[in-house]
Amino acid sequence: MPKIYKQLELLHEVVSRSLSPQEVGTSKNLIFFIRRSLNQMGLYPEWHESEILIEAYLRVRQKVLTGHEVQKFPAYLTRVAQLIIFEKSKQRRRNYSISQKLSRAEAEDDSAFSVDHSYTDGINPDTIDTLWSSFKALSEKDQEVLTLRIVHGYSWKEVAYTFVEWGLESHYSDSLIPKLRTQGKRALEKLRKGVLSVNN
């Protein structure tokens, strides 16, 4: 029990310092990271960094109470906060129709990835259902590529950095952007084929 109490004290100290206006060290970097991630995901000001931090605190506290030992609380809280932001982003996206978002996509420099606005004109319910089913059948990475690029309008560089932050890619490199661009084209083609199969 003494070890758990010590862990809880350290956790409380890190979170308190992160929320303190006077803090300028490592603990404060946690708040800056959460705020930046919320902005990147378009979740701010719907969610405030302090709300995410408190939720992360509660989750980590529960882990500590079950006997899990944390070595570096700032880094651990960062990962938990990142997961929470990811979850909230996915939850919000489930409230929107992906077909409506795809219809608003602007033309890409690469025509193979562009979305023809006339393509969704007069779309029937079967086509919408098939499009949504096809999207949900994609891998998690394919869904995230399309959502970040088309729904949120991220540049390919921003998509690459976001994937690294989320842990979906191990590190950023010059080859990551073309890799994700190719992945996005293939994922979009799968959606198109799904719609064409209904129309045929």
Tab-separated table of C-alpha atoms in Angstrom:
chain	number	residue	atom	x	y	z
A	1	MET	CA	0.000	0.000	0.000
A	2	PRO	CA	2.753	2.568	0.735
A	3	LYS	CA	3.940	2.240	-2.881
A	4	ILE	CA	0.435	2.923	-4.173
A	5	TYR	CA	0.125	5.984	-1.944
A	6	LYS	CA	3.455	7.266	-3.244
A	7	GLN	CA	2.323	6.720	-6.826
A	8	LEU	CA	-0.926	8.577	-6.164
A	9	GLU	CA	0.995	11.483	-4.627
A	10	LEU	CA	3.266	11.712	-7.673
A	11	LEU	CA	0.271	11.557	-10.014
A	12	HIS	CA	-1.540	14.283	-8.106
A	13	GLU	CA	1.595	16.464	-8.110
A	14	VAL	CA	2.104	16.178	-11.875
A	15	VAL	CA	-1.527	17.005	-12.647
A	16	SER	CA	-1.603	19.906	-10.181
A	17	ARG	CA	1.558	21.385	-11.655
A	18	SER	CA	0.214	20.963	-15.180
A	19	LEU	CA	-2.873	22.996	-14.278
A	20	SER	CA	-0.932	25.643	-12.356
A	21	PRO	CA	-0.451	29.004	-14.160
A	22	GLN	CA	2.993	29.280	-12.558
A	23	GLU	CA	4.306	25.964	-13.899
A	24	VAL	CA	6.675	26.248	-16.897
A	25	GLY	CA	8.465	22.884	-16.842
A	26	THR	CA	7.846	19.380	-18.116
A	27	SER	CA	4.441	19.127	-16.472
A	28	LYS	CA	3.230	22.214	-18.339
A	29	ASN	CA	4.259	20.621	-21.642
A	30	LEU	CA	1.485	18.108	-21.067
A	31	ILE	CA	-1.157	20.851	-21.197
A	32	PHE	CA	0.418	22.329	-24.337
A	33	PHE	CA	0.403	18.910	-26.010
A	34	ILE	CA	-3.268	18.306	-25.165
A	35	ARG	CA	-4.267	21.753	-26.426
A	36	ARG	CA	-2.374	21.275	-29.681
A	37	SER	CA	-3.893	17.822	-30.207
A	38	LEU	CA	-7.410	19.147	-29.569
A	39	ASN	CA	-6.849	21.911	-32.124
A	40	GLN	CA	-5.465	19.469	-34.677
A	41	MET	CA	-8.477	17.207	-34.275
A	42	GLY	CA	-10.903	20.127	-34.428
A	43	LEU	CA	-12.156	19.334	-30.923
A	44	TYR	CA	-11.335	22.714	-29.376
A	45	PRO	CA	-13.219	24.545	-27.840
A	46	GLU	CA	-15.738	21.690	-27.688
A	47	TRP	CA	-13.278	20.094	-25.272
A	48	HIS	CA	-10.860	21.989	-23.040
A	49	GLU	CA	-7.382	20.704	-22.244
A	50	SER	CA	-8.164	20.659	-18.511
A	51	GLU	CA	-11.140	18.338	-19.116
A	52	ILE	CA	-8.959	15.890	-21.036
A	53	LEU	CA	-6.256	16.055	-18.375
A	54	ILE	CA	-8.736	15.367	-15.589
A	55	GLU	CA	-10.168	12.385	-17.449
A	56	ALA	CA	-6.627	11.103	-18.031
A	57	TYR	CA	-5.897	11.600	-14.317
A	58	LEU	CA	-8.927	9.536	-13.340
A	59	ARG	CA	-7.968	6.710	-15.684
A	60	VAL	CA	-4.369	6.627	-14.517
A	61	ARG	CA	-5.447	6.830	-10.886
A	62	GLN	CA	-7.622	3.768	-11.383
A	63	LYS	CA	-4.679	1.912	-12.939
A	64	VAL	CA	-2.477	2.809	-9.971
A	65	LEU	CA	-5.127	1.595	-7.518
A	66	THR	CA	-5.128	-1.788	-9.259
A	67	GLY	CA	-1.387	-2.077	-8.630
A	68	HIS	CA	0.008	-0.781	-11.928
A	69	GLU	CA	3.306	1.041	-11.369
A	70	VAL	CA	4.013	4.094	-13.519
A	71	GLN	CA	7.629	5.101	-14.048
A	72	LYS	CA	7.195	8.532	-15.683
A	73	PHE	CA	3.835	10.144	-15.071
A	74	PRO	CA	4.106	13.038	-17.570
A	75	ALA	CA	4.862	10.653	-20.452
A	76	TYR	CA	2.234	8.162	-19.313
A	77	LEU	CA	-0.425	10.857	-18.939
A	78	THR	CA	0.473	12.131	-22.400
A	79	ARG	CA	-0.237	8.724	-23.924
A	80	VAL	CA	-3.503	8.358	-22.015
A	81	ALA	CA	-4.602	11.888	-23.008
A	82	GLN	CA	-3.750	11.093	-26.615
A	83	LEU	CA	-5.937	7.997	-26.458
A	84	ILE	CA	-8.815	9.969	-24.938
A	85	ILE	CA	-8.630	12.606	-27.683
A	86	PHE	CA	-8.553	9.853	-30.282
A	87	GLU	CA	-11.642	8.248	-28.715
A	88	LYS	CA	-13.554	11.537	-28.598
A	89	SER	CA	-12.692	12.274	-32.203
A	90	LYS	CA	-13.977	8.868	-33.314
A	91	GLN	CA	-17.105	9.287	-31.210
A	92	ARG	CA	-17.888	12.636	-32.789
A	93	ARG	CA	-17.288	11.347	-36.304
A	94	ARG	CA	-19.831	8.592	-35.755
A	95	ASN	CA	-22.479	11.322	-35.491
A	96	TYR	CA	-21.912	12.447	-39.058
A	97	SER	CA	-22.667	10.777	-42.333
A	98	ILE	CA	-19.443	10.047	-44.148
A	99	SER	CA	-21.242	10.372	-47.467
A	100	GLN	CA	-22.151	13.997	-46.706
A	101	LYS	CA	-18.554	14.797	-45.858
A	102	LEU	CA	-17.195	13.100	-48.958
A	103	SER	CA	-19.526	15.156	-51.155
A	104	ARG	CA	-17.942	18.365	-49.856
A	105	ALA	CA	-14.376	17.331	-50.566
A	106	GLU	CA	-12.471	19.759	-52.772
A	107	ALA	CA	-10.630	18.597	-55.855
A	108	GLU	CA	-7.155	17.227	-55.146
A	109	ASP	CA	-4.004	18.122	-57.072
A	110	ASP	CA	-3.780	14.453	-57.928
A	111	SER	CA	-6.911	13.679	-59.948
A	112	ALA	CA	-6.815	10.039	-58.864
A	113	PHE	CA	-7.721	11.158	-55.359
A	114	SER	CA	-10.192	13.884	-56.256
A	115	VAL	CA	-13.872	13.589	-55.364
A	116	ASP	CA	-16.334	14.446	-58.118
A	117	HIS	CA	-19.164	16.457	-56.539
A	118	SER	CA	-21.587	15.299	-59.227
A	119	TYR	CA	-20.829	11.741	-58.174
A	120	THR	CA	-23.137	12.063	-55.160
A	121	ASP	CA	-25.975	13.902	-56.934
A	122	GLY	CA	-29.243	12.011	-56.674
A	123	ILE	CA	-27.658	9.315	-54.542
A	124	ASN	CA	-30.141	6.688	-53.371
A	125	PRO	CA	-30.424	5.161	-49.876
A	126	ASP	CA	-28.923	1.828	-50.990
A	127	THR	CA	-25.852	3.633	-52.237
A	128	ILE	CA	-25.504	5.579	-48.998
A	129	ASP	CA	-25.809	2.402	-46.942
A	130	THR	CA	-23.251	0.659	-49.102
A	131	LEU	CA	-20.845	3.596	-48.886
A	132	TRP	CA	-21.123	3.669	-45.101
A	133	SER	CA	-20.750	-0.109	-44.853
A	134	SER	CA	-17.721	0.009	-47.137
A	135	PHE	CA	-16.169	2.720	-44.989
A	136	LYS	CA	-16.694	0.740	-41.785
A	137	ALA	CA	-15.161	-2.317	-43.476
A	138	LEU	CA	-11.896	-0.439	-44.072
A	139	SER	CA	-8.983	-0.900	-41.713
A	140	GLU	CA	-8.610	1.616	-38.883
A	141	LYS	CA	-5.671	3.280	-40.647
A	142	ASP	CA	-7.626	3.587	-43.910
A	143	GLN	CA	-10.541	5.176	-42.062
A	144	GLU	CA	-8.256	7.640	-40.315
A	145	VAL	CA	-6.476	8.588	-43.545
A	146	LEU	CA	-9.759	9.419	-45.269
A	147	THR	CA	-11.243	11.166	-42.234
A	148	LEU	CA	-8.236	13.384	-41.587
A	149	ARG	CA	-7.703	14.178	-45.268
A	150	ILE	CA	-11.289	14.581	-46.493
A	151	VAL	CA	-13.428	15.300	-43.449
A	152	HIS	CA	-10.979	17.511	-41.550
A	153	GLY	CA	-9.086	18.805	-44.585
A	154	TYR	CA	-5.608	18.043	-43.245
A	155	SER	CA	-2.608	18.373	-45.526
A	156	TRP	CA	-0.700	15.154	-46.151
A	157	LYS	CA	2.077	16.445	-43.913
A	158	GLU	CA	-0.420	17.036	-41.106
A	159	VAL	CA	-1.852	13.551	-41.622
A	160	ALA	CA	1.653	12.095	-41.330
A	161	TYR	CA	2.436	13.989	-38.121
A	162	THR	CA	-0.927	13.002	-36.633
A	163	PHE	CA	-0.330	9.327	-37.402
A	164	VAL	CA	3.020	9.517	-35.619
A	165	GLU	CA	1.448	11.262	-32.606
A	166	TRP	CA	-1.268	8.612	-32.403
A	167	GLY	CA	1.255	5.798	-32.648
A	168	LEU	CA	-0.199	4.533	-35.942
A	169	GLU	CA	3.248	5.137	-37.470
A	170	SER	CA	6.505	4.682	-35.581
A	171	HIS	CA	8.252	7.845	-36.788
A	172	TYR	CA	8.088	10.656	-39.318
A	173	SER	CA	10.163	10.394	-42.487
A	174	ASP	CA	10.207	11.782	-46.038
A	175	SER	CA	8.708	8.533	-47.313
A	176	LEU	CA	5.715	8.625	-44.965
A	177	ILE	CA	3.741	11.263	-46.892
A	178	PRO	CA	3.731	9.423	-50.257
A	179	LYS	CA	2.987	6.201	-48.391
A	180	LEU	CA	-0.104	7.712	-46.751
A	181	ARG	CA	-1.179	9.379	-50.008
A	182	THR	CA	-1.097	6.009	-51.762
A	183	GLN	CA	-2.983	4.415	-48.880
A	184	GLY	CA	-5.634	7.131	-49.129
A	185	LYS	CA	-6.089	6.615	-52.868
A	186	ARG	CA	-6.539	2.892	-52.409
A	187	ALA	CA	-9.005	3.347	-49.562
A	188	LEU	CA	-11.079	5.820	-51.575
A	189	GLU	CA	-11.059	3.463	-54.546
A	190	LYS	CA	-12.497	0.717	-52.315
A	191	LEU	CA	-15.371	3.044	-51.403
A	192	ARG	CA	-15.998	3.897	-55.048
A	193	LYS	CA	-16.052	0.249	-56.042
A	194	GLY	CA	-18.557	-0.453	-53.306
A	195	VAL	CA	-20.909	2.207	-54.632
A	196	LEU	CA	-20.449	1.102	-58.244
A	197	SER	CA	-21.326	-2.471	-57.280
A	198	VAL	CA	-24.744	-1.233	-56.092
A	199	ASN	CA	-25.339	0.914	-59.147
A	200	ASN	CA	-24.509	-2.028	-61.402
